[in-house]
XYZ file of N, CA and C in Angstrom:
696
model
N -8.035 -18.323 -3.150
C -7.035 -17.355 -2.734
C -6.586 -17.480 -1.374
N -7.391 -17.846 -0.496
C -6.948 -17.996 1.000
C -5.953 -19.164 1.086
N -6.227 -20.230 0.381
C -5.458 -21.391 0.429
C -4.032 -21.123 -0.082
N -3.848 -20.317 -1.175
C -2.622 -20.020 -1.682
C -1.852 -19.177 -0.708
N -2.525 -18.210 -0.043
C -1.764 -17.348 0.893
C -1.288 -18.117 2.049
N -2.021 -19.097 2.513
C -1.710 -19.883 3.725
C -0.473 -20.606 3.425
N -0.270 -21.161 2.156
C 0.821 -22.000 1.864
C 2.069 -21.113 1.429
N 1.907 -19.968 1.291
C 2.903 -19.015 0.778
C 3.973 -18.839 1.841
N 5.232 -18.890 1.421
C 6.361 -18.706 2.377
C 7.472 -17.961 1.697
N 8.005 -16.975 2.459
C 9.125 -16.115 1.939
C 10.218 -16.266 3.041
N 11.394 -16.534 2.492
C 12.591 -16.609 3.463
C 12.990 -15.304 3.934
N 12.192 -14.572 4.609
C 12.555 -13.353 5.249
C 11.734 -13.113 6.438
N 12.389 -12.695 7.547
C 11.672 -12.565 8.755
C 10.531 -11.552 8.721
N 10.664 -10.438 8.004
C 9.532 -9.424 7.915
C 8.457 -9.996 7.014
N 8.797 -10.714 5.981
C 7.704 -11.364 5.154
C 7.026 -12.386 5.923
N 7.631 -13.206 6.739
C 6.890 -14.185 7.502
C 5.805 -13.431 8.362
N 6.227 -12.344 8.955
C 5.270 -11.595 9.845
C 4.049 -11.064 9.044
N 4.287 -10.626 7.834
C 3.163 -10.197 6.987
C 2.306 -11.292 6.633
N 2.792 -12.477 6.293
C 1.960 -13.660 5.826
C 1.278 -14.228 6.997
N 1.941 -14.025 8.261
C 1.230 -14.602 9.434
C -0.170 -13.915 9.699
N -0.271 -12.650 9.457
C -1.540 -12.000 9.746
C -2.441 -12.025 8.523
N -1.925 -12.480 7.352
C -2.782 -12.413 6.221
C -4.025 -13.295 6.343
N -4.039 -14.576 6.821
C -5.264 -15.417 6.941
C -6.397 -14.741 7.651
N -6.054 -14.068 8.770
C -7.188 -13.448 9.541
C -7.827 -12.171 8.818
N -6.942 -11.611 7.887
C -7.520 -10.489 7.102
C -8.352 -10.945 6.025
N -7.939 -11.999 5.368
C -8.574 -12.405 4.105
C -9.997 -12.913 4.351
N -10.260 -13.451 5.559
C -11.592 -13.876 5.826
C -12.702 -12.823 5.716
N -12.286 -11.559 5.952
C -13.106 -10.488 5.813
C -12.769 -9.453 4.775
N -11.535 -9.282 4.548
C -10.997 -8.186 3.705
C -10.057 -8.796 2.613
N -10.566 -9.085 1.417
C -9.809 -9.685 0.472
C -8.866 -8.655 -0.122
N -9.046 -7.498 0.073
C -8.171 -6.309 -0.454
C -6.840 -6.348 0.302
N -6.921 -6.720 1.589
C -5.700 -6.795 2.399
C -4.785 -7.862 1.897
N -5.366 -8.951 1.333
C -4.608 -10.045 0.797
C -3.715 -9.563 -0.355
N -4.387 -8.742 -1.249
C -3.607 -8.224 -2.433
C -2.467 -7.359 -1.854
N -2.604 -6.656 -0.846
C -1.596 -5.804 -0.231
C -0.456 -6.698 0.186
N -0.765 -7.811 0.823
C 0.268 -8.716 1.271
C 1.044 -9.424 0.138
N 0.292 -9.624 -0.842
C 0.903 -10.287 -2.030
C 1.911 -9.312 -2.695
N 1.533 -8.025 -2.763
C 2.407 -7.001 -3.376
C 3.656 -6.846 -2.438
N 3.411 -6.743 -1.126
C 4.515 -6.482 -0.137
C 5.453 -7.692 -0.238
N 4.970 -8.921 -0.358
C 5.794 -10.128 -0.425
C 6.597 -10.150 -1.626
N 6.080 -9.728 -2.771
C 6.809 -9.693 -4.011
C 7.948 -8.684 -3.980
N 7.651 -7.437 -3.360
C 8.644 -6.433 -3.218
C 9.850 -6.995 -2.277
N 9.440 -7.635 -1.344
C 10.524 -8.237 -0.398
C 11.398 -9.293 -1.027
N 10.720 -10.048 -1.933
C 11.404 -11.120 -2.611
C 12.517 -10.420 -3.562
N 12.028 -9.454 -4.282
C 12.949 -8.729 -5.174
C 14.095 -8.101 -4.429
N 13.706 -7.469 -3.176
C 14.753 -6.865 -2.342
C 15.823 -7.862 -1.912
N 15.327 -9.149 -1.568
C 16.286 -10.171 -1.111
C 17.274 -10.528 -2.327
N 16.744 -10.579 -3.533
C 17.588 -10.840 -4.612
C 18.680 -9.785 -4.851
N 18.199 -8.546 -4.697
C 19.276 -7.487 -4.885
C 20.252 -7.445 -3.662
N 19.768 -7.899 -2.473
C 20.780 -7.927 -1.367
C 21.846 -9.145 -1.665
N 21.312 -10.165 -2.247
C 22.314 -11.307 -2.618
C 23.301 -10.812 -3.634
N 22.921 -9.928 -4.395
C 23.926 -9.378 -5.502
C 24.888 -8.378 -4.907
N 24.757 -8.011 -3.577
C 25.632 -7.096 -3.014
C 25.240 -5.659 -3.011
N 23.943 -5.330 -3.364
C 23.572 -3.975 -3.465
C 23.148 -3.582 -1.950
N 23.580 -2.253 -1.659
C 23.365 -1.754 -0.342
C 21.904 -1.600 -0.039
N 21.309 -1.865 1.203
C 19.948 -1.718 1.491
C 19.475 -0.255 1.249
N 20.350 0.736 1.500
C 19.861 2.058 1.266
C 19.606 2.279 -0.261
N 20.421 1.732 -1.152
C 20.146 1.883 -2.446
C 18.804 1.216 -2.906
N 18.542 0.122 -2.289
C 17.295 -0.514 -2.594
C 16.118 0.323 -2.014
N 16.263 0.846 -0.878
C 15.128 1.668 -0.341
C 14.934 2.933 -1.172
N 16.012 3.536 -1.641
C 15.951 4.713 -2.512
C 15.224 4.240 -3.841
N 15.403 3.048 -4.342
C 14.781 2.585 -5.460
C 13.300 2.514 -5.342
N 12.920 1.963 -4.130
C 11.421 1.911 -3.802
C 10.877 3.292 -3.654
N 11.578 4.211 -3.274
C 11.077 5.551 -3.084
C 10.720 6.141 -4.529
N 11.747 5.927 -5.403
C 11.552 6.460 -6.779
C 10.489 5.831 -7.430
N 10.237 4.509 -7.196
C 9.199 3.813 -7.836
C 7.901 4.264 -7.296
N 7.790 4.510 -5.942
C 6.519 5.087 -5.425
C 6.244 6.494 -5.952
N 7.257 7.300 -6.131
C 6.938 8.649 -6.761
C 6.478 8.456 -8.217
N 7.039 7.525 -8.901
C 6.564 7.333 -10.274
C 5.132 6.815 -10.320
N 4.758 5.913 -9.423
C 3.457 5.443 -9.242
C 2.428 6.493 -8.957
N 2.825 7.346 -8.098
C 1.926 8.527 -7.710
C 1.731 9.454 -8.836
N 2.913 9.681 -9.637
C 2.706 10.539 -10.789
C 1.721 9.856 -11.836
N 1.765 8.670 -11.994
C 0.904 7.984 -12.895
C -0.526 7.938 -12.462
N -0.700 7.865 -11.131
C -2.094 7.994 -10.529
C -2.686 9.392 -10.737
N -1.730 10.400 -10.508
C -2.139 11.781 -10.693
C -2.623 12.100 -12.109
N -1.902 11.403 -13.106
C -2.230 11.656 -14.522
C -3.527 10.997 -15.018
N -3.850 9.905 -14.375
C -5.095 9.188 -14.743
C -6.286 9.495 -13.804
N -6.067 10.277 -12.694
C -7.137 10.507 -11.777
C -8.129 11.531 -12.301
N -9.330 11.436 -11.932
C -10.409 12.363 -12.140
C -10.345 13.513 -11.093
N -10.348 14.625 -11.557
C -10.273 15.798 -10.673
C -11.699 16.517 -10.601
N -11.994 16.920 -9.470
C -13.216 17.614 -9.218
C -13.116 18.631 -8.070
N -13.921 19.687 -8.033
C -13.827 20.667 -6.959
C -14.151 20.145 -5.622
N -13.536 20.765 -4.661
C -13.848 20.300 -3.232
C -15.249 20.564 -2.824
N -15.869 21.538 -3.583
C -17.245 21.908 -3.170
C -18.197 20.731 -3.579
N -17.712 19.819 -4.413
C -18.592 18.738 -4.878
C -18.697 17.671 -3.795
N -19.477 17.903 -2.832
C -19.606 16.987 -1.660
C -19.949 15.600 -2.040
N -20.824 15.319 -3.029
C -21.224 14.020 -3.411
C -20.171 13.200 -3.942
N -19.172 13.840 -4.729
C -18.006 13.142 -5.173
C -17.088 12.745 -4.094
N -16.976 13.612 -3.046
C -16.133 13.336 -1.957
C -16.628 12.206 -1.147
N -17.996 12.157 -1.046
C -18.568 11.039 -0.260
C -18.402 9.680 -1.038
N -18.470 9.709 -2.365
C -18.257 8.509 -3.158
C -16.853 8.127 -3.113
N -15.996 9.026 -3.024
C -14.524 8.647 -2.777
C -14.249 8.052 -1.532
N -14.877 8.534 -0.387
C -14.728 8.065 0.999
C -15.446 6.650 0.989
N -16.445 6.452 0.244
C -17.147 5.122 0.206
C -16.176 4.056 -0.377
N -15.464 4.506 -1.390
C -14.530 3.497 -2.060
C -13.468 3.089 -1.002
N -12.951 4.098 -0.188
C -11.916 3.766 0.719
C -12.538 2.866 1.953
N -13.717 3.099 2.256
C -14.317 2.317 3.408
C -14.918 1.029 2.957
N -14.891 0.692 1.707
C -15.568 -0.420 1.143
C -15.067 -1.752 1.658
N -13.825 -1.770 1.988
C -13.227 -2.995 2.588
C -13.082 -3.001 4.062
N -13.676 -1.999 4.685
C -13.609 -1.981 6.226
C -14.775 -2.620 6.863
N -14.758 -2.697 8.062
C -15.726 -3.470 8.792
C -17.027 -2.595 8.906
N -17.023 -1.299 8.576
C -18.232 -0.399 8.659
C -18.983 -0.444 7.417
N -18.719 -1.508 6.488
C -19.283 -1.371 5.158
C -20.906 -1.386 5.098
N -21.354 -1.982 6.126
C -22.900 -1.987 6.193
C -23.450 -0.623 6.563
N -22.680 0.312 7.023
C -23.093 1.654 7.261
C -22.224 2.622 6.443
N -21.844 2.165 5.208
C -20.784 2.821 4.513
C -21.095 4.184 4.154
N -22.414 4.523 3.779
C -22.854 5.823 3.379
C -22.849 6.770 4.502
N -23.168 6.327 5.641
C -23.269 7.191 6.880
C -21.811 7.448 7.293
N -20.989 6.565 7.408
C -19.559 6.893 7.822
C -18.817 7.676 6.782
N -19.039 7.487 5.433
C -18.533 8.283 4.437
C -18.874 9.809 4.587
N -20.104 10.033 4.829
C -20.591 11.418 5.066
C -19.918 12.001 6.366
N -19.936 11.195 7.353
C -19.187 11.732 8.660
C -17.774 12.031 8.352
N -16.983 11.156 7.648
C -15.604 11.392 7.333
C -15.374 12.641 6.483
N -16.214 12.840 5.524
C -16.155 14.017 4.607
C -16.465 15.311 5.491
N -17.553 15.324 6.171
C -17.908 16.531 6.997
C -16.886 16.906 7.978
N -16.295 15.862 8.662
C -15.210 16.010 9.729
C -14.025 16.684 9.048
N -13.611 16.273 7.856
C -12.385 16.789 7.269
C -12.669 18.204 6.719
N -13.885 18.409 6.069
C -14.119 19.747 5.642
C -14.297 20.794 6.776
N -14.685 20.306 8.026
C -14.840 21.313 9.164
C -13.558 21.857 9.579
N -12.463 21.091 9.398
C -11.086 21.560 9.955
C -10.133 21.751 8.782
N -10.545 21.532 7.517
C -9.525 21.676 6.420
C -9.290 23.171 6.137
N -8.075 23.389 5.786
C -7.595 24.757 5.360
C -7.548 24.658 3.661
N -8.634 25.092 3.059
C -8.628 24.903 1.628
C -7.618 25.663 0.839
N -7.151 26.830 1.443
C -6.173 27.622 0.880
C -4.840 26.976 0.654
N -4.417 26.411 1.836
C -3.095 25.660 1.856
C -3.228 24.242 1.513
N -4.502 23.796 1.373
C -4.696 22.310 0.995
C -4.095 21.370 2.196
N -4.347 21.922 3.440
C -3.838 21.114 4.589
C -5.026 20.757 5.508
N -4.882 19.628 6.182
C -5.844 19.252 7.193
C -5.180 18.900 8.478
N -5.499 19.597 9.551
C -4.852 19.224 10.854
C -5.772 18.076 11.482
N -5.313 16.864 11.320
C -6.012 15.746 11.846
C -6.099 15.672 13.436
N -5.242 16.518 14.014
C -5.280 16.610 15.465
C -6.591 17.134 15.926
N -7.288 17.929 15.116
C -8.534 18.465 15.522
C -9.672 17.474 15.333
N -9.518 16.280 14.825
C -10.451 15.335 14.659
C -10.187 14.089 15.649
N -11.099 13.781 16.409
C -10.932 12.777 17.407
C -12.095 11.749 17.250
N -11.796 10.404 17.331
C -12.810 9.388 17.304
C -12.908 8.843 18.751
N -14.151 9.006 19.266
C -14.391 8.565 20.656
C -15.256 7.339 20.631
N -14.834 6.273 21.115
C -15.739 5.083 21.194
C -16.534 4.924 22.549
N -17.725 4.433 22.429
C -18.510 4.167 23.594
C -19.017 2.771 23.624
N -19.068 2.200 24.796
C -19.576 0.793 24.940
C -21.033 0.724 24.784
N -21.417 -0.267 23.974
C -22.938 -0.419 23.681
C -23.323 0.227 22.504
N -24.569 0.074 22.128
C -25.092 0.737 20.889
C -24.753 0.086 19.659
N -25.019 0.683 18.501
C -24.708 0.103 17.226
C -23.998 1.062 16.341
N -23.514 0.587 15.248
C -22.786 1.431 14.281
C -23.616 2.590 13.820
N -24.935 2.304 13.630
C -25.842 3.301 13.153
C -26.002 4.445 14.159
N -25.581 4.256 15.484
C -25.626 5.347 16.416
C -24.535 6.334 16.277
N -23.571 6.135 15.435
C -22.423 7.032 15.252
C -22.868 8.376 14.687
N -22.400 9.469 15.359
C -22.706 10.808 14.936
C -21.531 11.633 14.956
N -21.550 12.716 14.157
C -20.471 13.743 14.103
C -20.817 14.883 14.966
N -20.080 15.201 15.998
C -20.248 16.267 16.927
C -19.262 17.416 16.504
N -19.820 18.571 15.983
C -18.857 19.659 15.663
C -18.793 20.582 16.942
N -17.892 20.159 17.639
C -17.562 20.891 18.977
C -16.713 20.151 19.927
N -17.037 20.203 21.194
C -16.226 19.463 22.244
C -17.133 18.507 22.913
N -16.820 17.318 23.050
C -17.486 16.288 23.800
C -16.910 16.186 25.234
N -17.766 16.442 26.266
C -17.321 16.454 27.606
C -17.923 15.168 28.198
N -17.040 14.243 28.623
C -17.568 12.975 29.084
C -17.667 13.125 30.691
N -18.831 13.641 31.101
C -19.091 13.983 32.475
C -20.484 13.377 32.836
N -20.479 12.651 33.915
C -21.686 11.913 34.442
C -22.398 12.961 35.213
N -23.666 12.711 35.481
C -24.509 13.589 36.233
C -24.284 13.377 37.737
N -24.071 14.403 38.491
C -23.801 14.322 39.794
C -25.030 14.274 40.730
N -26.268 14.495 40.019
C -27.465 14.486 40.749
C -28.551 14.086 39.669
N -29.504 13.125 40.139
C -30.501 12.774 39.073
C -31.468 13.794 38.599
N -31.560 14.911 39.388
C -32.530 15.993 39.033
C -31.852 16.955 38.051
N -30.534 16.854 37.817
C -29.984 17.719 36.855
C -30.581 17.532 35.462
N -30.625 18.662 34.782
C -31.257 18.542 33.351
C -30.365 17.727 32.482
N -31.118 16.875 31.586
C -30.322 15.981 30.674
C -29.972 16.645 29.313
N -30.648 17.725 29.063
C -30.317 18.388 27.798
C -30.456 19.926 27.981
N -29.480 20.608 27.492
C -29.439 22.059 27.491
C -29.014 22.552 26.125
N -29.695 23.694 25.703
C -29.295 24.275 24.367
C -28.884 25.585 24.432
N -27.952 26.129 23.574
C -27.435 27.425 23.512
C -26.940 27.921 24.855
N -26.061 27.067 25.347
C -25.481 27.469 26.673
C -23.993 27.683 26.469
N -23.441 28.420 27.524
C -21.965 28.649 27.524
C -21.440 27.765 28.659
N -20.360 27.071 28.257
C -19.657 26.129 29.109
C -18.354 26.629 29.550
N -18.064 26.627 30.929
C -16.817 26.965 31.421
C -16.085 25.694 31.794
N -14.899 25.447 31.271
C -14.095 24.360 31.666
C -13.030 24.834 32.672
N -13.153 24.432 33.953
C -12.301 24.850 34.981
C -11.383 23.739 35.398
N -10.142 24.131 35.799
C -9.175 23.141 36.230
C -8.978 23.215 37.761
N -9.934 23.772 38.424
C -9.846 23.820 39.873
C -11.196 23.427 40.461
N -11.168 23.078 41.751
C -12.480 22.702 42.430
C -13.483 23.920 42.386
N -14.645 23.601 42.099
C -15.740 24.685 42.147
C -16.673 24.330 43.274
N -16.284 24.827 44.516
C -17.064 24.483 45.677
C -16.774 25.670 46.733
N -17.667 25.764 47.699
C -17.413 26.768 48.659
C -16.197 26.630 49.411
N -15.508 27.674 49.790
C -14.136 27.541 50.524
C -14.403 26.859 51.842
N -13.384 26.060 52.242
C -13.432 25.439 53.645
C -12.358 25.965 54.469
N -12.791 26.145 55.694
C -11.838 26.753 56.742
C -10.596 25.764 56.853
N -9.382 26.476 56.957
C -8.202 25.677 57.153
C -8.055 25.076 58.521
N -8.780 25.491 59.478
C -8.656 24.950 60.893
C -9.685 23.879 60.932
N -9.589 23.052 62.073
C -10.568 21.997 62.310
C -11.940 22.618 62.769
N -12.909 22.170 62.272
C -14.203 22.714 62.603
C -15.213 21.569 62.796
N -16.347 21.936 63.368
C -17.401 21.010 63.580
C -18.750 21.777 63.431
N -19.714 21.134 62.609
C -21.038 21.819 62.360
C -22.026 20.949 62.868
N -22.870 21.359 63.860
C -23.945 20.636 64.516
C -25.302 21.196 63.907
N -26.088 20.316 63.210
C -27.395 20.648 62.739
C -28.457 19.907 63.614
N -29.239 20.672 64.350
C -30.138 20.103 65.315
C -31.617 20.360 64.965
N -31.853 21.045 63.758
C -33.250 21.310 63.456
C -33.327 21.556 61.914
N -34.540 21.543 61.442
C -34.714 21.699 60.001
C -34.294 23.233 59.569
N -34.524 24.196 60.531
C -34.117 25.529 60.276
C -32.660 25.606 60.097
N -31.865 24.856 60.825
C -30.422 24.965 60.656
C -29.999 24.385 59.329
N -30.686 23.282 58.854
C -30.332 22.647 57.604
C -30.769 23.600 56.543
N -31.861 24.318 56.514
C -32.278 25.265 55.531
C -31.277 26.441 55.498
N -30.805 26.870 56.649
C -29.868 27.937 56.676
C -28.541 27.517 56.025
N -28.102 26.416 56.217
C -26.888 25.815 55.559
C -27.059 25.709 54.060
N -28.244 25.127 53.606
C -28.529 25.034 52.235
C -28.597 26.442 51.538
N -29.197 27.506 52.170
C -29.252 28.793 51.622
C -27.836 29.379 51.555
N -26.995 29.064 52.557
C -25.652 29.657 52.533
C -24.836 29.084 51.307
N -25.027 27.790 51.088
C -24.297 27.062 49.998
C -24.759 27.649 48.720
N -26.016 27.789 48.443
C -26.610 28.384 47.264
C -26.201 29.720 47.006
N -26.158 30.599 48.098
C -25.683 31.978 47.902
C -24.209 31.979 47.531
N -23.445 31.125 48.150
C -22.018 31.136 47.880
C -21.717 30.683 46.414
N -22.538 29.645 45.955
C -22.402 29.186 44.582
C -22.774 30.274 43.602
N -23.789 30.947 43.882
C -24.324 31.962 42.930
C -23.322 33.166 42.886
N -22.718 33.412 43.991
C -21.617 34.419 44.025
C -20.378 34.025 43.153
N -20.053 32.772 43.375
C -18.865 32.297 42.532
C -19.288 32.208 41.033
N -20.508 31.879 40.656
C -20.867 31.880 39.232
C -20.915 33.245 38.653
N -21.305 34.251 39.509
C -21.365 35.664 39.073
C -19.837 36.138 38.713
N -19.025 35.759 39.659
C -17.599 36.233 39.509
C -17.036 35.556 38.192
N -17.310 34.189 38.033
C -16.787 33.644 36.852
C -17.475 34.335 35.576
N -18.711 34.649 35.633
C -19.316 35.322 34.453
C -18.708 36.714 34.222
N -18.409 37.434 35.301
C -17.858 38.659 35.170
C -16.450 38.593 34.536
N -15.648 37.657 34.991
C -14.288 37.470 34.315
C -14.410 37.093 32.922
N -15.386 36.240 32.576
C -15.637 35.783 31.127
C -16.062 36.941 30.325
N -16.832 37.842 30.865
C -17.314 39.030 30.168
C -16.120 39.984 29.884
N -15.247 40.222 30.860
C -14.150 41.061 30.742
C -13.101 40.537 29.676
N -12.875 39.149 29.748
C -11.937 38.608 28.723
C -12.590 38.651 27.350
N -13.847 38.439 27.178
C -14.428 38.415 25.902
C -14.398 39.869 25.312
N -14.554 40.893 26.165
C -14.516 42.266 25.699
C -13.069 42.629 25.294
N -12.165 42.203 26.179
C -10.744 42.531 25.750
C -10.342 41.805 24.538
N -10.789 40.640 24.322
C -10.411 39.874 23.138
C -10.982 40.508 21.847
N -12.307 41.001 22.030
C -12.977 41.597 20.895
C -12.267 42.889 20.481
N -11.816 43.624 21.500
C -11.082 44.919 21.275
C -9.765 44.608 20.595
N -9.091 43.488 20.982
C -7.796 43.142 20.446
C -7.894 42.726 19.038
N -8.980 41.924 18.745
C -9.146 41.392 17.297
C -9.503 42.561 16.407
N -10.239 43.563 16.849
C -10.615 44.635 15.967
C -9.424 45.638 15.720
C-alpha cells in the first residue's frame, strides 16, 4: 500500500500536497492513506469536470450534495442508543481513537473524552461548547499520566518551598492586581539593625496581609449574598 501511494501522482497542485504528506502518515496510520486515496480520486474527477468547462462553484455544490447524501445514508444505517449509555459512548470514542497515536492508552483517553464532553454538553439542545474544554500539555511524564480535571487548572509555581503542596475544599480568588502591602510613593529607606526590628517588620507584613485577605473575603461574601438574592 505504501509503495503504491509513493508512486501515485495527480496533475493538480493541491493533490500533490496531499500525496506529499501521505508517506509519513501511512507508516503509523493506514487509515489516513485511505483518506488521501479518496481525496485524490475526488480531485481527479473535479479536474475532468473543469476540462469540460463546468464552473468550479457547480463542482463544489455537487460535492456538498454528495456529502449530504452520504450523511443521510450513514444516519439510516447507524445504530442509535441513548446518551446515558456511557459504555457505548466510550466504545464509539475508542473507534475514533483507534488510528491515533494514543492507541496504547485508548480506553483511558476514550473515557476522558466522553466524560469531558458530557460535563459541558447541553443535552436539551444537543449542543457542545468545545470552548469549555481545553487540552493542556506538560513536559515529561507518560500518556498514562493524563487526567481529566473538572474545574480550572492554574499553572502557578510555588513562591516558597514551605507552602503546602495540596489543599482540599478551598476557595480560590483569581486577582488581576498585585496582592502585596502598599508602598509609599516617595523615596524611603528602612534600616534594620536588630532582630527586634526584623520581627516588627515581619509582624507588620503579616498583619497587613491578614487585613487584605479579610477585606477580600468580605467583598466575596457580599457578592455571593447579592448573587444568591438575585438568583432567587
